[in-house]
mmCIF file of N, CA and C in Angstrom:
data_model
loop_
_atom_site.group_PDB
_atom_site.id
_atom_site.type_symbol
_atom_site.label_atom_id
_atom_site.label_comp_id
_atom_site.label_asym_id
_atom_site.label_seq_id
_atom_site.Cartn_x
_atom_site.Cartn_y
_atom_site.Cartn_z
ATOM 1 N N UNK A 5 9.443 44.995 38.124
ATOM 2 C CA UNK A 5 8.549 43.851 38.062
ATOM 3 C C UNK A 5 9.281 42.687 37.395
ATOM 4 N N UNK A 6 9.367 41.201 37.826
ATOM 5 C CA UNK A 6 9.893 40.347 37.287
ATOM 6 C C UNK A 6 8.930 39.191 36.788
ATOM 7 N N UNK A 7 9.014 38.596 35.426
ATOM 8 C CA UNK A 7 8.037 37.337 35.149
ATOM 9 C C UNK A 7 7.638 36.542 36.385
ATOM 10 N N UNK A 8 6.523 35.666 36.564
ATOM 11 C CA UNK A 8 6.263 35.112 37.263
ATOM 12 C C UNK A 8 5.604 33.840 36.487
ATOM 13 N N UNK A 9 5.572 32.678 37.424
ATOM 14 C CA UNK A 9 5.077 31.321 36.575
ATOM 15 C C UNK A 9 3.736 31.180 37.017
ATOM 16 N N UNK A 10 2.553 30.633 36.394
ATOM 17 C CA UNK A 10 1.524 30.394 36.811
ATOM 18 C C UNK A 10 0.596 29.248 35.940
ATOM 19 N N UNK A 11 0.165 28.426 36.600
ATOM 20 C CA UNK A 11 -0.635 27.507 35.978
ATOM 21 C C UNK A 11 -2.005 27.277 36.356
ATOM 22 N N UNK A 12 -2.597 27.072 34.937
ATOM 23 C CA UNK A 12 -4.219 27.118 35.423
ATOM 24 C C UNK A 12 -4.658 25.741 34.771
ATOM 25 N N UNK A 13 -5.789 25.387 34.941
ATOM 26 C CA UNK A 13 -6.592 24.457 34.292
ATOM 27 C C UNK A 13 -7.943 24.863 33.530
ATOM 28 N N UNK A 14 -7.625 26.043 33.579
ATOM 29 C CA UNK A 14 -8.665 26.861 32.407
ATOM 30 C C UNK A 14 -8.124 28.333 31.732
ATOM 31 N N UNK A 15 -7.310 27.744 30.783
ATOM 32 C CA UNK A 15 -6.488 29.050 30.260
ATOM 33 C C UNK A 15 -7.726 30.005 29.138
ATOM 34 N N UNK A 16 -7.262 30.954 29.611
ATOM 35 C CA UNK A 16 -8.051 32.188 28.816
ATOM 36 C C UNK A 16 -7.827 31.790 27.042
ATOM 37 N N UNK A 17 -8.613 31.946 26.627
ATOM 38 C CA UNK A 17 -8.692 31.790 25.192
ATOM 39 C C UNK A 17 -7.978 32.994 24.716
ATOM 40 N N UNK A 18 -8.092 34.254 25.072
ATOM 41 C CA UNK A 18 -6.928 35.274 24.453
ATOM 42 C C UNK A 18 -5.035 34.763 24.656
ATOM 43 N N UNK A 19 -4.765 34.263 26.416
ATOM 44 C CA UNK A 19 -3.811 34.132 25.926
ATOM 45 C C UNK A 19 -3.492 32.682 25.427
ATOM 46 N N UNK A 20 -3.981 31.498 25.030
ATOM 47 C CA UNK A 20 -3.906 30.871 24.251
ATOM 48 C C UNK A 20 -3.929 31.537 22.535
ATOM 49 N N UNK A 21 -4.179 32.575 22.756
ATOM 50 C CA UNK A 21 -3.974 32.817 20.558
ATOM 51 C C UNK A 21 -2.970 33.578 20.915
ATOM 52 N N UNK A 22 -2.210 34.068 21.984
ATOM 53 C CA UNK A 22 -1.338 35.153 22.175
ATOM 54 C C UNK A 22 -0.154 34.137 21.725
ATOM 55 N N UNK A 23 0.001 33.118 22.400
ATOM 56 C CA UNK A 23 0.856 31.839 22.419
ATOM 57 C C UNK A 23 0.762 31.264 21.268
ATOM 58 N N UNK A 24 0.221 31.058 20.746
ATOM 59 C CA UNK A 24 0.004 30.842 19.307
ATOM 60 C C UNK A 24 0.467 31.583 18.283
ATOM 61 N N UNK A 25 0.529 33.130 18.206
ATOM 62 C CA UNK A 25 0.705 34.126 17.752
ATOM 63 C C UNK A 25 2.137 34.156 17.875
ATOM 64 N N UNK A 26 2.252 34.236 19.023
ATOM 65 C CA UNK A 26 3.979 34.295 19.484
ATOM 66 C C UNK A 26 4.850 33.062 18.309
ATOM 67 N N UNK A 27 4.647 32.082 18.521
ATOM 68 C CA UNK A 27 4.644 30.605 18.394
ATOM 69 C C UNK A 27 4.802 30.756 16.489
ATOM 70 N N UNK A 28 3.832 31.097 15.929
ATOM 71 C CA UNK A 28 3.670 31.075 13.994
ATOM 72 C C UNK A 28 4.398 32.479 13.947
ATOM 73 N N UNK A 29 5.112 33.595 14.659
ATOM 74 C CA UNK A 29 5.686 34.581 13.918
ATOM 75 C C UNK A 29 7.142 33.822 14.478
ATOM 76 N N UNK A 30 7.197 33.130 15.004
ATOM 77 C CA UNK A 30 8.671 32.795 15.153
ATOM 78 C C UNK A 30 8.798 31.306 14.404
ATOM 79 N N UNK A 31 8.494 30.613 14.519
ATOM 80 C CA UNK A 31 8.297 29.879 12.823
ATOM 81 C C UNK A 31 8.265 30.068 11.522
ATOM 82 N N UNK A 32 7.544 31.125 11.440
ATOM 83 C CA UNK A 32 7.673 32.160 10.168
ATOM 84 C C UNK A 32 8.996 32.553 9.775
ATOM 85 N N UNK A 33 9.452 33.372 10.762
ATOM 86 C CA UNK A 33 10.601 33.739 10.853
ATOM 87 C C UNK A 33 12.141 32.939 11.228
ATOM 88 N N UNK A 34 12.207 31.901 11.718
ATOM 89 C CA UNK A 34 12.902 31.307 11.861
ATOM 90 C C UNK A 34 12.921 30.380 10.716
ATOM 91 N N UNK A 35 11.990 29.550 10.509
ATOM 92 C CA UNK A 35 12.155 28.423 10.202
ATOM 93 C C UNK A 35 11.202 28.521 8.198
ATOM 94 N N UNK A 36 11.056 29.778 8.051
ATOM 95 C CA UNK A 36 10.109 29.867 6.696
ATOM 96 C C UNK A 36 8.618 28.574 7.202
ATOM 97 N N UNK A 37 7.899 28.862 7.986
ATOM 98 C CA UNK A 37 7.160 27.545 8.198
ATOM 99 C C UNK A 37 5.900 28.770 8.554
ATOM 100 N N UNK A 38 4.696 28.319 7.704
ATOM 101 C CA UNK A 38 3.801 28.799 8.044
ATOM 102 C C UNK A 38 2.296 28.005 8.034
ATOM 103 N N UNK A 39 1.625 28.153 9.111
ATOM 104 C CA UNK A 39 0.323 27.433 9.356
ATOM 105 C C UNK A 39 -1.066 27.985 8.718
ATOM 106 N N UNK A 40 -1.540 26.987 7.769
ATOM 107 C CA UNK A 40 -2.711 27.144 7.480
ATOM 108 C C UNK A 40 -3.978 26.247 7.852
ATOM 109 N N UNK A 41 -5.068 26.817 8.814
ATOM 110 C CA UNK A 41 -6.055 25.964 8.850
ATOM 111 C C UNK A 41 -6.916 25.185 7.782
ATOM 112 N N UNK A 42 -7.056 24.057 8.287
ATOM 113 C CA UNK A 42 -8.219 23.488 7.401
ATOM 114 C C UNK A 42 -9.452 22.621 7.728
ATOM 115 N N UNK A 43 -10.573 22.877 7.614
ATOM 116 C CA UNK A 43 -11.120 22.086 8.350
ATOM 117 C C UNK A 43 -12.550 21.830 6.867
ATOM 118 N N UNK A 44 -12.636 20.160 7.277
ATOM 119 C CA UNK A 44 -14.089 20.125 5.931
ATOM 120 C C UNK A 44 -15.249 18.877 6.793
ATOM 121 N N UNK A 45 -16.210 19.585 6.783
ATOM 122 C CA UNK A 45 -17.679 19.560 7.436
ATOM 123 C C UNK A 45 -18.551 18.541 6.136
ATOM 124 N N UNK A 46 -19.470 17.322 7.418
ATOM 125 C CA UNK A 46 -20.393 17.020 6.972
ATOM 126 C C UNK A 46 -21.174 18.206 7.356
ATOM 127 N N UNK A 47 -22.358 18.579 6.615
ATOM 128 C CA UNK A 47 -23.305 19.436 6.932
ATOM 129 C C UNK A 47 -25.227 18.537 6.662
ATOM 130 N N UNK A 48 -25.678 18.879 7.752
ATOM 131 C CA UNK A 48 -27.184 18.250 7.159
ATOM 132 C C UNK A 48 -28.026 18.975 6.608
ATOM 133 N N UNK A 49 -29.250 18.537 6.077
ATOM 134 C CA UNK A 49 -30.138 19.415 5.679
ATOM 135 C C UNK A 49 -30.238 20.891 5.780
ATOM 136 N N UNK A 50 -30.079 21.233 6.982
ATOM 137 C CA UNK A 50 -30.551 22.515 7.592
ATOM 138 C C UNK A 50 -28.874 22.957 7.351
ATOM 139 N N UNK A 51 -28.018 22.260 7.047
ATOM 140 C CA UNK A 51 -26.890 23.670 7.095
ATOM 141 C C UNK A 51 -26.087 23.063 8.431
ATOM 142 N N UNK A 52 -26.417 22.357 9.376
ATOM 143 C CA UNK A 52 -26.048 21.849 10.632
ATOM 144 C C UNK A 52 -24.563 20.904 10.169
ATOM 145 N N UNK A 53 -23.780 21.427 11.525
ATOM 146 C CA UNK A 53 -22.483 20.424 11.406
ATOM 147 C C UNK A 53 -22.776 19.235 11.881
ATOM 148 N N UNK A 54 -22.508 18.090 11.562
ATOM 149 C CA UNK A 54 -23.091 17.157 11.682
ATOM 150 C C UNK A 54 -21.647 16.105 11.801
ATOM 151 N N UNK A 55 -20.389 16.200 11.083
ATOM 152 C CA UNK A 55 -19.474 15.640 11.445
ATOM 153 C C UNK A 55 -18.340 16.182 10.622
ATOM 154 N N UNK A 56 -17.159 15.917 10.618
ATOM 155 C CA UNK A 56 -16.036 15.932 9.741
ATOM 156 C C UNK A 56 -14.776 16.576 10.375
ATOM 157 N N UNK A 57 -13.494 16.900 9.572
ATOM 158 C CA UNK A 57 -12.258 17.030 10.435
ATOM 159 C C UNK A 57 -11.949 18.489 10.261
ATOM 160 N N UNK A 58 -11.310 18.422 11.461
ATOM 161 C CA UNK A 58 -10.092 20.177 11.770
ATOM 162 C C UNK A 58 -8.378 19.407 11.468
ATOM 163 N N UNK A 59 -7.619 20.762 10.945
ATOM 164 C CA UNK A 59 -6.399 19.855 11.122
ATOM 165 C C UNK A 59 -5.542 21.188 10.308
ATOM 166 N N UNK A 60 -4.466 21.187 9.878
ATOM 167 C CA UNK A 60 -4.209 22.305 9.658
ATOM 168 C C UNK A 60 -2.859 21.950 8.810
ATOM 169 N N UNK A 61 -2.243 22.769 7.686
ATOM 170 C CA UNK A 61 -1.401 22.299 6.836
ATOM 171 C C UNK A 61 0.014 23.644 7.307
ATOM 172 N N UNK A 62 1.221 23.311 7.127
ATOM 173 C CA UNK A 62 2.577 23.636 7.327
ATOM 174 C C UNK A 62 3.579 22.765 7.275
ATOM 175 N N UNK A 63 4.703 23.490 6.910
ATOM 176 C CA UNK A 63 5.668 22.702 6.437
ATOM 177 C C UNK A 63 5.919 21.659 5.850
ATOM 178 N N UNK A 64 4.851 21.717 4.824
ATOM 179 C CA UNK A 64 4.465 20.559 3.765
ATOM 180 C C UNK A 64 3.858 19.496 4.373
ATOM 181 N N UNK A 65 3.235 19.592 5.351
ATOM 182 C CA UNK A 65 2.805 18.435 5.545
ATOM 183 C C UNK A 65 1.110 19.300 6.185
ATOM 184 N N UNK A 66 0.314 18.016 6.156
ATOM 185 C CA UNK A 66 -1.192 18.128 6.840
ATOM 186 C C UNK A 66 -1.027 17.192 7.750
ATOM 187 N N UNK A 67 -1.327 18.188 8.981
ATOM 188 C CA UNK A 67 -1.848 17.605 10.277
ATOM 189 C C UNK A 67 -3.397 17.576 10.995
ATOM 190 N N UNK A 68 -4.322 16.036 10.793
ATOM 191 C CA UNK A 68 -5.337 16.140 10.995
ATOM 192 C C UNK A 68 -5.370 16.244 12.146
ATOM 193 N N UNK A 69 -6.388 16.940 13.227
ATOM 194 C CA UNK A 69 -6.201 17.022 14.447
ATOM 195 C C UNK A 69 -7.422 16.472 15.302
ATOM 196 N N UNK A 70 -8.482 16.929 14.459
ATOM 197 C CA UNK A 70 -9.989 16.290 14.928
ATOM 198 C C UNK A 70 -10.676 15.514 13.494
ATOM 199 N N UNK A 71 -11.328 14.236 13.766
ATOM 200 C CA UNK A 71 -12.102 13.978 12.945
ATOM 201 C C UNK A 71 -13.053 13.216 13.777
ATOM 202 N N UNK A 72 -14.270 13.287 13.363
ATOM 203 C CA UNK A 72 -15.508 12.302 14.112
ATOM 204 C C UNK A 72 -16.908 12.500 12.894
ATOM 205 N N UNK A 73 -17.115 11.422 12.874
ATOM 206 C CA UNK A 73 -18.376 10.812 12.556
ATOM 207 C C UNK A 73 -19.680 10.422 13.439
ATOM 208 N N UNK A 74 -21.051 10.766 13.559
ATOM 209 C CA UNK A 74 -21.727 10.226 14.880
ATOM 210 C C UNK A 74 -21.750 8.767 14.522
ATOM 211 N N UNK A 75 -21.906 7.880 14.944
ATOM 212 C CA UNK A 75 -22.365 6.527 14.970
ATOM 213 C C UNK A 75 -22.877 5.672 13.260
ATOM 214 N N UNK A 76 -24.312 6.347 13.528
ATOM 215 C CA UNK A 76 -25.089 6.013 12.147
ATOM 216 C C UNK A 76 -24.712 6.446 10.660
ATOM 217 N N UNK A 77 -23.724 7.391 10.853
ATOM 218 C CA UNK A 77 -22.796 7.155 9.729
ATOM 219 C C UNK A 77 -21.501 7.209 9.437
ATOM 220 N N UNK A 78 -21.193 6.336 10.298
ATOM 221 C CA UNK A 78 -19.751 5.427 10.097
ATOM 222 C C UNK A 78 -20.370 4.055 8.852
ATOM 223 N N UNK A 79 -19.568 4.156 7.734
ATOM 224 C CA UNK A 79 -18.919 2.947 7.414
ATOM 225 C C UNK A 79 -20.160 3.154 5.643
ATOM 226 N N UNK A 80 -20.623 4.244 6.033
ATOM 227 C CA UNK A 80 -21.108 4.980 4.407
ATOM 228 C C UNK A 80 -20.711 5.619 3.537
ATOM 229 N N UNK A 81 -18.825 5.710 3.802
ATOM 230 C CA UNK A 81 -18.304 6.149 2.875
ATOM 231 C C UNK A 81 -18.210 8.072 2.890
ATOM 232 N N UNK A 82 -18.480 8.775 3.881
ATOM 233 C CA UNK A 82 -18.639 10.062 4.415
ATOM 234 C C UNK A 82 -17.207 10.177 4.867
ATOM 235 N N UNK A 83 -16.800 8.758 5.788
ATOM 236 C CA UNK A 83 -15.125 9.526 6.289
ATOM 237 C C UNK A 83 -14.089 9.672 5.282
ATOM 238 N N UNK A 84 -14.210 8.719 4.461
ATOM 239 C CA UNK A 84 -13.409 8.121 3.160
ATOM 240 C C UNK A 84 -13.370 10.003 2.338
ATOM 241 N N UNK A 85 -14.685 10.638 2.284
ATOM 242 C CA UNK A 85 -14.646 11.168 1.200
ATOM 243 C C UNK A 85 -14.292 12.681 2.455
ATOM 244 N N UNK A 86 -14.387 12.695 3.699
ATOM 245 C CA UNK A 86 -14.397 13.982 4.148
ATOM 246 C C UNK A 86 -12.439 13.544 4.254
ATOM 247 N N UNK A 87 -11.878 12.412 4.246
ATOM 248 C CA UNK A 87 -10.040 12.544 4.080
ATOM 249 C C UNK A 87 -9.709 12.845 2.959
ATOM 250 N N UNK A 88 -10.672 12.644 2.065
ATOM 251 C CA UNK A 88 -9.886 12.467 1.117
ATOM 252 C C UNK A 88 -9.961 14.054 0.400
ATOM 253 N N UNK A 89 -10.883 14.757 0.858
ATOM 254 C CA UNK A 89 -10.994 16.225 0.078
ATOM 255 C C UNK A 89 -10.258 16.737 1.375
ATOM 256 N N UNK A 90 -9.387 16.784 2.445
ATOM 257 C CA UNK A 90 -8.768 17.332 3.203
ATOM 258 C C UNK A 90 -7.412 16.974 2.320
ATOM 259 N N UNK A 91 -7.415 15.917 1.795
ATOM 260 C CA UNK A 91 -5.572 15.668 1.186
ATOM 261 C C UNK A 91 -5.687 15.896 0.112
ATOM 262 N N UNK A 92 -6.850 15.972 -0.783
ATOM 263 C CA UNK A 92 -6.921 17.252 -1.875
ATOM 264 C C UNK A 92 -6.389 18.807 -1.396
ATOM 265 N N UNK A 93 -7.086 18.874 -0.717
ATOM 266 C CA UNK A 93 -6.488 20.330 -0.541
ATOM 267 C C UNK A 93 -5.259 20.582 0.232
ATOM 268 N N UNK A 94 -5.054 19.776 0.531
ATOM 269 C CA UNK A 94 -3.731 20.174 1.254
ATOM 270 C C UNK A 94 -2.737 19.767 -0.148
ATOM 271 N N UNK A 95 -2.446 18.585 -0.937
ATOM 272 C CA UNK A 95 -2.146 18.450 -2.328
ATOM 273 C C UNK A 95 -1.939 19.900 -2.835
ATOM 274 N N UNK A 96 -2.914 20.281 -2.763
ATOM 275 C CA UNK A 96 -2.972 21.860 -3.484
ATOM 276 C C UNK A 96 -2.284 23.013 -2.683
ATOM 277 N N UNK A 97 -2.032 22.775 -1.500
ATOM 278 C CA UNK A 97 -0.995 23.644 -0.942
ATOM 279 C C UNK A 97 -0.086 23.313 -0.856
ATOM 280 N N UNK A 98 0.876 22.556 -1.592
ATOM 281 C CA UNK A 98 1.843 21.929 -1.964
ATOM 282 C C UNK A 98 2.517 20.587 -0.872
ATOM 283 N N UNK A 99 1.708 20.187 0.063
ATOM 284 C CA UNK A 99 2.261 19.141 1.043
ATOM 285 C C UNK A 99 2.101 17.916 -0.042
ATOM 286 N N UNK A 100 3.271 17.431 1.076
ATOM 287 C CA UNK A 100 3.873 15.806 0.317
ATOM 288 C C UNK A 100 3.352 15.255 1.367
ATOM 289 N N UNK A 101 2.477 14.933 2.153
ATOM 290 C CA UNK A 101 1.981 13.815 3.041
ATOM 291 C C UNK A 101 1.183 14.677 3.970
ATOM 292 N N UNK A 102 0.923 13.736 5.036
ATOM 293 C CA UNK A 102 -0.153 14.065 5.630
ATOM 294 C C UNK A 102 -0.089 12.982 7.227
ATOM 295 N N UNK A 103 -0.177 13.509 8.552
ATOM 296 C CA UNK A 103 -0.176 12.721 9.473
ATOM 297 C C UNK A 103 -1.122 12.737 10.784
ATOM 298 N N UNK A 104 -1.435 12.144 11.918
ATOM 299 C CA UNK A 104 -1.889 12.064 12.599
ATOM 300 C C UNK A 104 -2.504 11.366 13.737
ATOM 301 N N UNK A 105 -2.663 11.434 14.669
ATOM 302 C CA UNK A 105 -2.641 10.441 15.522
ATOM 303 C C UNK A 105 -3.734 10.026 16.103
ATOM 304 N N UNK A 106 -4.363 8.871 16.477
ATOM 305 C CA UNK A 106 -5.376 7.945 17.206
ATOM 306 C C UNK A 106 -5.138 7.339 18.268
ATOM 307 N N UNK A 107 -6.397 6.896 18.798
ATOM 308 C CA UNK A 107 -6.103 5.753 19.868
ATOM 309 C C UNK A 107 -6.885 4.239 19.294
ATOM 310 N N UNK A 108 -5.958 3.222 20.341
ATOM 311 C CA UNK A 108 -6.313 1.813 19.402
ATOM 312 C C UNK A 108 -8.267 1.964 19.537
ATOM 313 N N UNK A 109 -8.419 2.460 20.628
ATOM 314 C CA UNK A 109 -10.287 2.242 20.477
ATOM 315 C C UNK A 109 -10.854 3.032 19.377
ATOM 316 N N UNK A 110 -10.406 3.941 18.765
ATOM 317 C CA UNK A 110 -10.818 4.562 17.362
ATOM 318 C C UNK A 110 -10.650 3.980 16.457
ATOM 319 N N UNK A 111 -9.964 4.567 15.491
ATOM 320 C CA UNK A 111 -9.832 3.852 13.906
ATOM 321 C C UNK A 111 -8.807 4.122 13.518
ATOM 322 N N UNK A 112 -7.628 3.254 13.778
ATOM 323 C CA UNK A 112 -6.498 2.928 13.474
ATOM 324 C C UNK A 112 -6.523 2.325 11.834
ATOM 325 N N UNK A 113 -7.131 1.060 11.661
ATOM 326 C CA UNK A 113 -7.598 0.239 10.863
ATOM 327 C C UNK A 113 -8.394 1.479 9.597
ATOM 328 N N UNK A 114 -9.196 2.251 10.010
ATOM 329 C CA UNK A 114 -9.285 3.296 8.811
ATOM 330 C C UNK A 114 -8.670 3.701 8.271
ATOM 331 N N UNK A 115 -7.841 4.417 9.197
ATOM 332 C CA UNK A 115 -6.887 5.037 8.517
ATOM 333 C C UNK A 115 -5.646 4.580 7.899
ATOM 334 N N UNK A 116 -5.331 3.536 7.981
ATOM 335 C CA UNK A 116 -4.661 2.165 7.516
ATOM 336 C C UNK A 116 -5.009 1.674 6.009
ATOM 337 N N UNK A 117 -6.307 1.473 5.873
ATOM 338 C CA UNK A 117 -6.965 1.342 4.781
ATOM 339 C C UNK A 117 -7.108 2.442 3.414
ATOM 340 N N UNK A 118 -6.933 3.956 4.503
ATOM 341 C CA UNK A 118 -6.598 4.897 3.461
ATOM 342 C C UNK A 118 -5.072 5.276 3.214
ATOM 343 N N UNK A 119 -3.893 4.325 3.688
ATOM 344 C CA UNK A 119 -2.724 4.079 2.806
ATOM 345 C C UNK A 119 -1.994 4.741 4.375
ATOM 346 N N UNK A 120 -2.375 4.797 5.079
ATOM 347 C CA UNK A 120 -1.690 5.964 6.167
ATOM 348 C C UNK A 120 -0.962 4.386 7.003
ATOM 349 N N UNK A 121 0.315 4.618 7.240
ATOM 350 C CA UNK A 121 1.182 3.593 7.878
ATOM 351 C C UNK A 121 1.818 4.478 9.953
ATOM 352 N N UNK A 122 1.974 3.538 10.270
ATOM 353 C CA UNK A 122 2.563 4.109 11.641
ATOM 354 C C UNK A 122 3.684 3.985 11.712
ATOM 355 N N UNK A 123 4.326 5.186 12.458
ATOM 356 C CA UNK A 123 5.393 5.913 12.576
ATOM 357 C C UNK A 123 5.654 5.957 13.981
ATOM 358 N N UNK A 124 4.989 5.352 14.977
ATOM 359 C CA UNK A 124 5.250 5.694 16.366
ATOM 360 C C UNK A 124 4.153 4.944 17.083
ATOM 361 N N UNK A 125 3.741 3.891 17.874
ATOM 362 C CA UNK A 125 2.764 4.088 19.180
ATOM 363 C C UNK A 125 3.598 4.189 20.812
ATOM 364 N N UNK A 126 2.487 4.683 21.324
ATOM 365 C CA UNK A 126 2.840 4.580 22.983
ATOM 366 C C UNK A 126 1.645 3.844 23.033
ATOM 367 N N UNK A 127 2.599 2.614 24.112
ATOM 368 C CA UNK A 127 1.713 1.942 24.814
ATOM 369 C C UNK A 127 0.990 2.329 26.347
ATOM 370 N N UNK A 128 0.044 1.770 26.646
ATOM 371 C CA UNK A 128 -0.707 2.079 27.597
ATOM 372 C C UNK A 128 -1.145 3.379 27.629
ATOM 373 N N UNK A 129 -1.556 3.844 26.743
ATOM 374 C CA UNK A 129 -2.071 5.633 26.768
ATOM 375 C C UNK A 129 -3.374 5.754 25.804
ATOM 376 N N UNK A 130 -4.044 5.444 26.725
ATOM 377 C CA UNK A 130 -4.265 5.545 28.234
ATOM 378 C C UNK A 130 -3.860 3.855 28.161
ATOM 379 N N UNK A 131 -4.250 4.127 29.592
ATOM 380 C CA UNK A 131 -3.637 2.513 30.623
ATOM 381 C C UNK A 131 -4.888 1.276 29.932
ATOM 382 N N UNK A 132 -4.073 0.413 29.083
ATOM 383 C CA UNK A 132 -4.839 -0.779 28.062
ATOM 384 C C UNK A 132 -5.030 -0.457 26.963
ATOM 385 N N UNK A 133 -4.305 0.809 26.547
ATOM 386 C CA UNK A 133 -4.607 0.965 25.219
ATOM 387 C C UNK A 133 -3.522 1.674 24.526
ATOM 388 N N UNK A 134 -3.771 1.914 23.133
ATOM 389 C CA UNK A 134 -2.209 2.470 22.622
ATOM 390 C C UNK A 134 -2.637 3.913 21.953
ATOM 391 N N UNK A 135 -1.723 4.370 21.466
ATOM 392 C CA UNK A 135 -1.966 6.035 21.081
ATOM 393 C C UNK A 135 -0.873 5.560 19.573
ATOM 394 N N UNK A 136 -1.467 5.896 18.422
ATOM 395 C CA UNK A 136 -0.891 5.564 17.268
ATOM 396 C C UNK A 136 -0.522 6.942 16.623
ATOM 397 N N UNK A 137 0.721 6.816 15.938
ATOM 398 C CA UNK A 137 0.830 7.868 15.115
ATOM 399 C C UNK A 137 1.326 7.480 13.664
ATOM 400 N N UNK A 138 0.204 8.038 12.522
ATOM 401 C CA UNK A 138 0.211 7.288 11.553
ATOM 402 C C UNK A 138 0.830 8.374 10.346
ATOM 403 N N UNK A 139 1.487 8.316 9.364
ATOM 404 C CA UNK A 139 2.009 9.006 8.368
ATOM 405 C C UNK A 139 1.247 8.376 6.634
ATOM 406 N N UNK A 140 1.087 9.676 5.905
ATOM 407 C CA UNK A 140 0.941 9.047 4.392
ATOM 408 C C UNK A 140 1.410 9.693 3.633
ATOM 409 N N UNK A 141 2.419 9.456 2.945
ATOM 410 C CA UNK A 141 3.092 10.137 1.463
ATOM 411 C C UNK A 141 2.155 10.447 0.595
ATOM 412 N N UNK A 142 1.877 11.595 0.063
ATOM 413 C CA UNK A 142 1.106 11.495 -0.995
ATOM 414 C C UNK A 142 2.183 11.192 -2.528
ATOM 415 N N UNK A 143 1.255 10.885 -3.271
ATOM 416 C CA UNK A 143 1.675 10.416 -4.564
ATOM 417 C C UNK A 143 1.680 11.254 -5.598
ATOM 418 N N UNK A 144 3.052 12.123 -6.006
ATOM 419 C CA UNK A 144 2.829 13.597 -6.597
ATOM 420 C C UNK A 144 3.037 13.144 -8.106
ATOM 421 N N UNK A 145 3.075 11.694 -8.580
ATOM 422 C CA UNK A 145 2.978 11.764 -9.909
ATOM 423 C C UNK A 145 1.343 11.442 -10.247
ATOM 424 N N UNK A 146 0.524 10.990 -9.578
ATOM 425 C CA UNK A 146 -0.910 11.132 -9.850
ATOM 426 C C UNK A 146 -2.060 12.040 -9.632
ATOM 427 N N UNK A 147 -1.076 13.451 -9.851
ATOM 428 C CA UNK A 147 -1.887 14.690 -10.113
ATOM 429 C C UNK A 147 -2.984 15.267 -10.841
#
């Protein structure tokens, strides 16, 4: 029997963690680099997720991957405090910064405001718009 190539547009969720799996023991092993998830939740009344980010910390650094707010509470001070206890804790797993990427119709400008500078855009991605990739040092003498 010889490998064969195949592509889908709906990959199985097993072998997506297989690939993954594969992927962090050879990082591990190669490179001493190991991935830890992190993710911190608005929650409402009832216990309900209601907004906040996924993103995951390795090789000293935090990579946010999802963050969203619904609408009616943007700009109350919820995103400010759901980044800022994600770079607490990642702080605490010893990363020196923290990065991640947007598009110009999101919140570039937020994340700008919370000290995060860009390191990269592509233009037209999508077509009229840009795809930002933003970096932030954290500050390890104000521990």
């Amino acid at each position: 029997m010889s490998p064969r190539i195949e592509a889908t547009d709906n990959p199985a969720p097993a072998d997506v963690a297989s690939l993954l799996d594969g992927l962090r023991a050879f990082n591990l092993q190669a490179g001493g680099i190991s991935i830890e998830p992190l993710a911190v939740w608005l929650r409402g009344e009832a216990g309900e997720m209601i907004g906040g980010l996924t993103g995951r910390t390795g090789a000293g650094w935090l990579f946010i991957e999802f963050f969203w707010l619904p609408e009616e509470l943007r700009g109350r001070g919820f995103g400010s405090e759901l980044i800022r206890r994600a770079e607490d804790i990642a702080k605490e797993r010893g990363c020196v910064g923290a990065w991640l990427d947007t598009f110009s119709f999101q919140a570039p400008g937020f994340y700008e405001r919370h000290g995060y500078e860009s390191f990269g855009v592509i233009e037209d991605y999508p077509p009229g718009s840009r795809r930002y990739f933003l970096q932030k040092r954290f500050d390890r003498s104000a521990g």
